Coordinates of C-alpha atoms in Angstrom, one line a residue:
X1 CA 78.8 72.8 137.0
X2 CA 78.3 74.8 133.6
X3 CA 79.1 78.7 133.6
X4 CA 75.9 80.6 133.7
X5 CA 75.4 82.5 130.5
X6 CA 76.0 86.3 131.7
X7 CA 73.2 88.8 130.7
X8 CA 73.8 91.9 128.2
X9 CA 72.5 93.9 131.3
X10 CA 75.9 92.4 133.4
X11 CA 77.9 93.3 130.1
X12 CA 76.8 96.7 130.0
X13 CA 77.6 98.1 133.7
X14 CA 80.6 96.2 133.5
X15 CA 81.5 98.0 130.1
X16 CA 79.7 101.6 131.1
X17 CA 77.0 101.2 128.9
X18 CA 73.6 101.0 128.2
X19 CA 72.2 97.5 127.3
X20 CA 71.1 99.2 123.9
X21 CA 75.2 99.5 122.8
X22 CA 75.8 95.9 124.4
X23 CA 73.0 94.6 121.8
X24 CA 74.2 96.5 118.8
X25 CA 77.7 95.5 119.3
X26 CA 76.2 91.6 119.3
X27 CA 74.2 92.0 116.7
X28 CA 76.7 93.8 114.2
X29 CA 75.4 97.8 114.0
X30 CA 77.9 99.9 113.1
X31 CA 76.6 103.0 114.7
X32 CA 79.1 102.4 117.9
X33 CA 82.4 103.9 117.9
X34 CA 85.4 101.5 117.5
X35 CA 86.4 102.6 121.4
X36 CA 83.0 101.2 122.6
X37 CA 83.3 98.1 120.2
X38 CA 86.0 97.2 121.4
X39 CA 85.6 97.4 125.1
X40 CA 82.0 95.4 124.3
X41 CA 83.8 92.8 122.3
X42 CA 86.5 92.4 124.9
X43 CA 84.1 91.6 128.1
X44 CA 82.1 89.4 125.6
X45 CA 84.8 87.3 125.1
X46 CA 86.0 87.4 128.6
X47 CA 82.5 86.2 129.4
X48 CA 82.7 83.7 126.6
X49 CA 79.6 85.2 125.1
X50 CA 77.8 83.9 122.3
X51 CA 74.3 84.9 120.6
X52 CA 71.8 82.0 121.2
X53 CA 70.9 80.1 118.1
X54 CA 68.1 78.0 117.2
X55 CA 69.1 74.4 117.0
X56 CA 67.0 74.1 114.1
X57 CA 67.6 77.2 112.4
X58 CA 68.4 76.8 108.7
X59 CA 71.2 79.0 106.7
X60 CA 69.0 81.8 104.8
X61 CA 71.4 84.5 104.9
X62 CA 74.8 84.7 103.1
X63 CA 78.4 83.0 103.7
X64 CA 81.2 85.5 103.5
X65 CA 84.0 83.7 101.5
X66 CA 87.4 84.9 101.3
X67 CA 90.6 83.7 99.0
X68 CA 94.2 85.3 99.2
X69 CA 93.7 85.8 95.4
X70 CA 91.5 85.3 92.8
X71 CA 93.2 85.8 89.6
X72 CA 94.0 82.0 89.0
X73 CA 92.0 78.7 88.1
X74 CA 92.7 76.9 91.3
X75 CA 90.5 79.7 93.4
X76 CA 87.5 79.7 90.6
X77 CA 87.4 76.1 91.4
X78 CA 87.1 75.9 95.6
X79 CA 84.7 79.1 94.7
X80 CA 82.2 76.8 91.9
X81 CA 82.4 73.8 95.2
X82 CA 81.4 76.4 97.5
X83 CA 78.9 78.3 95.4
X84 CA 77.3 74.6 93.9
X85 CA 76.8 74.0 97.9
X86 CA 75.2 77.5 98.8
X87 CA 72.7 76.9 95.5
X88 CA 71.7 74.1 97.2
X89 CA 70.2 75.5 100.3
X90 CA 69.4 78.7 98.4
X91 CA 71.7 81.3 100.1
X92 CA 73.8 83.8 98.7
X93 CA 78.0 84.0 98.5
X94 CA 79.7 86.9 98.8
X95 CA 83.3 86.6 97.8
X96 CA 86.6 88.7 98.5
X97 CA 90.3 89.1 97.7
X98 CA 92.6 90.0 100.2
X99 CA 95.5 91.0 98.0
X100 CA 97.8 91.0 100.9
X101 CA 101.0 89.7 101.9
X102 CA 99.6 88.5 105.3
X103 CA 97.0 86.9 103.9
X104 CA 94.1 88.6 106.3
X105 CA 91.2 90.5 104.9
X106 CA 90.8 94.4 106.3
X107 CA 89.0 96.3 108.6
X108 CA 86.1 97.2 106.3
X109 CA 85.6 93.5 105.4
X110 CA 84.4 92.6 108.8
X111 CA 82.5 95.7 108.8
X112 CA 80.8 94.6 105.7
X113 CA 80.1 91.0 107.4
X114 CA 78.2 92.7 110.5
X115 CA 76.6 95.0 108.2
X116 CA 75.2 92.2 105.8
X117 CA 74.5 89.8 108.5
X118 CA 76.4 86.8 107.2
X119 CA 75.9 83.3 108.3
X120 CA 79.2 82.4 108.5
X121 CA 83.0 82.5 106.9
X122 CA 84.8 80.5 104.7
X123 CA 88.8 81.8 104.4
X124 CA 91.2 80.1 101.6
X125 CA 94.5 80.3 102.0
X126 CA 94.3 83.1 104.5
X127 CA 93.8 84.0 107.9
X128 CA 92.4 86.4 110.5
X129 CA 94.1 88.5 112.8
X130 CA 93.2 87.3 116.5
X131 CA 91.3 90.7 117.1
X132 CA 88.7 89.6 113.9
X133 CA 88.8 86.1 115.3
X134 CA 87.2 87.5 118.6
X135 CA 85.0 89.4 117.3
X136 CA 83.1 86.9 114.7
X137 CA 83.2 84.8 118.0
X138 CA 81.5 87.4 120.0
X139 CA 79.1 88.1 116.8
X140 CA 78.4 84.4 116.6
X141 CA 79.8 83.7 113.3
X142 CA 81.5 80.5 112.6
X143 CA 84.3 80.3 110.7
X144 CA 85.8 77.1 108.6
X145 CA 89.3 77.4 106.8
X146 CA 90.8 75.9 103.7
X147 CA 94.3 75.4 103.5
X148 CA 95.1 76.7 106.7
X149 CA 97.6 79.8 107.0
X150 CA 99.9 79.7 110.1
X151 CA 98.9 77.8 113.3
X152 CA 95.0 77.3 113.7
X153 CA 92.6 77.3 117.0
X154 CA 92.2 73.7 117.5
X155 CA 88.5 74.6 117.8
X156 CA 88.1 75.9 113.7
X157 CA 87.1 73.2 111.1
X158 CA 89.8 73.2 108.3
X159 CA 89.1 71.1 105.2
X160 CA 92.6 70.2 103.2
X161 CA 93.9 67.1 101.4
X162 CA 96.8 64.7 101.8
X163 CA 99.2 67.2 100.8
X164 CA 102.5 65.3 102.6
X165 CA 100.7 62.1 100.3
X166 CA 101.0 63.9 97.4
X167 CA 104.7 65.5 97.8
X168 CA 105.6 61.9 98.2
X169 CA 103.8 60.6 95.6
X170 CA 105.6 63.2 93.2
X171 CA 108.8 62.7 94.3
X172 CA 108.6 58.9 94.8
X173 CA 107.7 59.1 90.5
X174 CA 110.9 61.3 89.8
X175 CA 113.0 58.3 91.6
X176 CA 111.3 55.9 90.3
X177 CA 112.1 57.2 86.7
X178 CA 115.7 57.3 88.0
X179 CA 116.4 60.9 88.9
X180 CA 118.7 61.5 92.3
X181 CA 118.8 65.2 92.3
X182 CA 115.6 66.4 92.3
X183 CA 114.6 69.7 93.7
X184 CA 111.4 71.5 94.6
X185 CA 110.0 74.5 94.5
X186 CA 107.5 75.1 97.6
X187 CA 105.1 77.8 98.4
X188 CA 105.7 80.2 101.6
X189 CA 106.8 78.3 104.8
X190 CA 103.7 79.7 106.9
X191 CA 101.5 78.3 104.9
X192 CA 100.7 74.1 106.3
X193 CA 99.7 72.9 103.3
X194 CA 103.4 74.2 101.6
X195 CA 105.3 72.3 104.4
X196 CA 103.3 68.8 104.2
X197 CA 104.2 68.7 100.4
X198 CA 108.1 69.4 101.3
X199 CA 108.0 67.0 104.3
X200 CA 106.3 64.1 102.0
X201 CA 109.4 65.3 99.3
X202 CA 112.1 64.7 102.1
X203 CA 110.5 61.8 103.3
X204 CA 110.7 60.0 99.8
X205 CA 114.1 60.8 99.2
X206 CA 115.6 59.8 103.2
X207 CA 113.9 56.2 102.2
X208 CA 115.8 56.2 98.9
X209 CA 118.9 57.0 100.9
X210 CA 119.0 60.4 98.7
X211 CA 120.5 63.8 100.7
X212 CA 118.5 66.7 100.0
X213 CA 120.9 70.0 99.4
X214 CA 119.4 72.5 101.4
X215 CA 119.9 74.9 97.9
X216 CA 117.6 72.3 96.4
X217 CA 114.1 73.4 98.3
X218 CA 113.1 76.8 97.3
X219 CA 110.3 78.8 98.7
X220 CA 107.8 81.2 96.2
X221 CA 103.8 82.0 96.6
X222 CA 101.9 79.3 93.9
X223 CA 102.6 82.0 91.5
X224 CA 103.8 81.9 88.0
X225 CA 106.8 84.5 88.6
X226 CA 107.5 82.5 92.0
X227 CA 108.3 79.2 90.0
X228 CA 110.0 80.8 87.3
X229 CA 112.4 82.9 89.7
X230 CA 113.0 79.9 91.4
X231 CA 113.9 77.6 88.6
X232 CA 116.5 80.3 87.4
X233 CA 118.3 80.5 90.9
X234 CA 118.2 76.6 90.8
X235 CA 119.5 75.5 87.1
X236 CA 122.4 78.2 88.1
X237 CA 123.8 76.0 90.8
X238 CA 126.8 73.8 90.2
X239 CA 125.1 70.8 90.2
X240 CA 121.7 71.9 88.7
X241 CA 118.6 69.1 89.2
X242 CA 117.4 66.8 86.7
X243 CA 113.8 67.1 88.0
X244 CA 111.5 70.1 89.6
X245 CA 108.9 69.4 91.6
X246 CA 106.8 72.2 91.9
X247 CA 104.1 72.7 94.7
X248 CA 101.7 73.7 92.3
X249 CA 100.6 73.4 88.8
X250 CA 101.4 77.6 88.3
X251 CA 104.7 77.4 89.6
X252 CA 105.1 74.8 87.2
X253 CA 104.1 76.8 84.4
X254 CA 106.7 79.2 85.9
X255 CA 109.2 76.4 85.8
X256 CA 108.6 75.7 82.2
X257 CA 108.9 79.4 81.1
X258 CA 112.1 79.8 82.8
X259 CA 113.9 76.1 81.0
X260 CA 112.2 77.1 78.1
X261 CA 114.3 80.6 77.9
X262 CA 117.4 78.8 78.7
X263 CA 117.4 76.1 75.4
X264 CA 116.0 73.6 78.2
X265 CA 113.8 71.0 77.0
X266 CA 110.9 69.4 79.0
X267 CA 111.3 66.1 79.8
X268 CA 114.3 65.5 78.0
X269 CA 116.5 67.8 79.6
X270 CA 114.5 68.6 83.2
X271 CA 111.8 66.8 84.3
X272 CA 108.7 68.9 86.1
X273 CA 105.8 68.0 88.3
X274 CA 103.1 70.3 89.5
X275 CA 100.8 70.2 92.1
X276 CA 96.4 70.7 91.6
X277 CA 95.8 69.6 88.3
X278 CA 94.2 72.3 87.4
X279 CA 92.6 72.1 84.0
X280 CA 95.6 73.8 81.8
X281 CA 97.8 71.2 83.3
X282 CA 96.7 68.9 80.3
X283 CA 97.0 72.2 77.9
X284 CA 100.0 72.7 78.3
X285 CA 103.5 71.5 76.3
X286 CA 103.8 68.9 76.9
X287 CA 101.6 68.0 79.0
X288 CA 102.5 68.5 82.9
X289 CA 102.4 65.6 85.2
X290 CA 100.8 66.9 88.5
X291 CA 99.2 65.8 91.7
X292 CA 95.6 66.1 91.9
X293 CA 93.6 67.9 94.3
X294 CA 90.0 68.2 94.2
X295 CA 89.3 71.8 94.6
X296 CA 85.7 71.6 94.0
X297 CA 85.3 69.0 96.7
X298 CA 87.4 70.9 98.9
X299 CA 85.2 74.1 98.7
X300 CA 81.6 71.6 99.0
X301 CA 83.0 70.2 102.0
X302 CA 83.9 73.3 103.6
X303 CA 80.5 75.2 102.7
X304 CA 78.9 71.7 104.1
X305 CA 80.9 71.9 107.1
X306 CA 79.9 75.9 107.3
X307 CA 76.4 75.3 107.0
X308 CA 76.0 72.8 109.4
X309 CA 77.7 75.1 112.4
X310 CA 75.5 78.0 111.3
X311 CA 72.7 75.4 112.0
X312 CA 73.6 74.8 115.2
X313 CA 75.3 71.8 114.8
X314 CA 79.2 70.3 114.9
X315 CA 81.1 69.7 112.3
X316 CA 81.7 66.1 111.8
X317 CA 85.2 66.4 112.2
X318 CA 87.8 69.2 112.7
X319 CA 90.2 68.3 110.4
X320 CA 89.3 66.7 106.7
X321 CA 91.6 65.8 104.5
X322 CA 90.9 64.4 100.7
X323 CA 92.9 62.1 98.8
X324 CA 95.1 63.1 96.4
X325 CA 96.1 61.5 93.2
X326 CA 99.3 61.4 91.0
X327 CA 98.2 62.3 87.5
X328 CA 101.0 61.1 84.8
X329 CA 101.3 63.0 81.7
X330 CA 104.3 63.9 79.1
X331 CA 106.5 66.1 81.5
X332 CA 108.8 63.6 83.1
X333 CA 111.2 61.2 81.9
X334 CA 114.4 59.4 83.5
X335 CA 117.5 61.8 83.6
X336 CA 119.3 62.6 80.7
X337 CA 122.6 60.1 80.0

């Protein structure tokens, strides 16, 4: 037997209130005090509550999309996918940097999304606390997730690509070209996407029978100063690696900033591969060698997948992941003699 939908009138005597505060809670006013908003939200979710939708309705409104950081290529690109998508169907994006280290937009964001009415959320690379996760629920506003950040509801669409593919595919070049100590440079542990590209590392050098010092995997933030911190702390080791496999193109160009300061040469000395391919990857010198991920079809996919939820229907799967591709350019070489 299904559970009857409750009423706002059962909501509101259970909560103390009148039906009038019930409905501006569910509807996103923001002239209840947090108290009251809280108490409503709570029961709401208790109740499993959520605003009726038209099956046919179609997205008119805006999608709230929200990156970690903007200040790089990679995010301009998942933002033209998303934005190409939204164009489409004539809606409006409105975009936001958290600027955090835990990744998770503010207080006043989700203010500004019940104030603006959005359709729905897309979040790169970041995450919501479990307090904003209820409360988009209880609002009725779906949420889909790039590049997850820390363990994800099994019920929220995440779009990705075959990052454990790709750290293979990286590594397996570096062996193939004959390097055995290879290290990488990965971004933060929390994040899923860092910890495929490190497994699919591992996993290419167990099958070439090829231990993997534990001094060898190092941890920054896809950042240019993460990858060139990192390289310094690992061409100071005892035995320092002929090869760097970086988990993304910036920490790359990190990497190469770093060798480049200590009389290093690139390939000849230390061999590098990124991971994105974003387009300075082929600017620079010489030119990196990277895995390719396609950003821009990342962010269609997930504005596709957004749309279709905030039109009442499923998305077509929970988990998408797109290929990635090894892109060979002038940046590695077999290990110097």
């Amino acid at each position: 037997m299904s559970r009857r939908r409750p009423t706002l009138a059962e909501v509101a005597r259970q909560a103390g209130v009148s039906v009038s505060t019930v409905s501006k809670v569910v509807n996103g006013h923001l002239d209840v005090s947090d108290e009251t908003r809280r108490q409503v939200e709570l029961l709401l979710e208790q109740h499993q509550y959520r605003p009726r939708r038209s099956p046919g309705r179609q997205p008119v409104g805006l999608i709230d999309l929200v990156f970690q950081d903007l200040d790089n290529s990679w995010a301009m690109q998942i933002l033209g996918g998303v934005e190409q998508v939204a164009h489409e169907q004539g809606i409006g994006v409105v975009v936001s940097a958290v600027h955090d280290d835990r990744s998770r937009p503010g207080r006043r964001w989700l203010d500004n999304v019940r104030a603006r009415s959005s359709d729905g959320v897309v979040l790169v690379l970041s995450e919501l606390s479990p307090e904003q996760r209820s409360q988009l629920e209880a609002l009725g506003v779906p949420v889909v997730v790039v590049d997850p950040v820390g363990d994800l509801a099994h019920d929220v669409p995440a779009v990705g690509t075959t990052n454990w593919a790709g750290g293979l595919a990286a590594t397996q070049h570096l062996i193939d070209l004959g390097h055995t100590r290879i290290a990488t440079i990965s971004g933060p542990t929390r994040v899923l996407c860092s910890r495929a590209r490190v497994d699919g590392y591992r996993s290419a050098l167990d099958a070439a029978g090829l231990t993997v010092p534990d001094n060898y995997i190092g941890h920054g933030d896809f950042s240019i100063p993460g990858g060139y911190a990192e390289t310094h702390r690992l061409m100071d080791l005892p035995e320092p690696p002929t090869a760097i496999f970086a988990g993304s193109d910036m920490m790359a160009r990190g990497a190469y900033e770093a060798l480049f300061e200590r009389g290093l040469r690139v390939p000849h000395d230390v061999s590098v591969v990124g991971f994105d391919d974003l387009p300075e990857a082929a600017w620079a010198a010489p030119p990196l060698t990277t895995v390719r991920q396609p950003l821009s079809e990342m962010g269609q996919m997930a504005a596709r997948t957004l749309l279709r939820m905030v039109a009442g229907g499923r998305p077509s799967s929970p988990r998408v992941e797109l290929a990635t591709e090894l892109v060979k350019r002038a940046s590695t070489a077999p290990p110097p003699d």
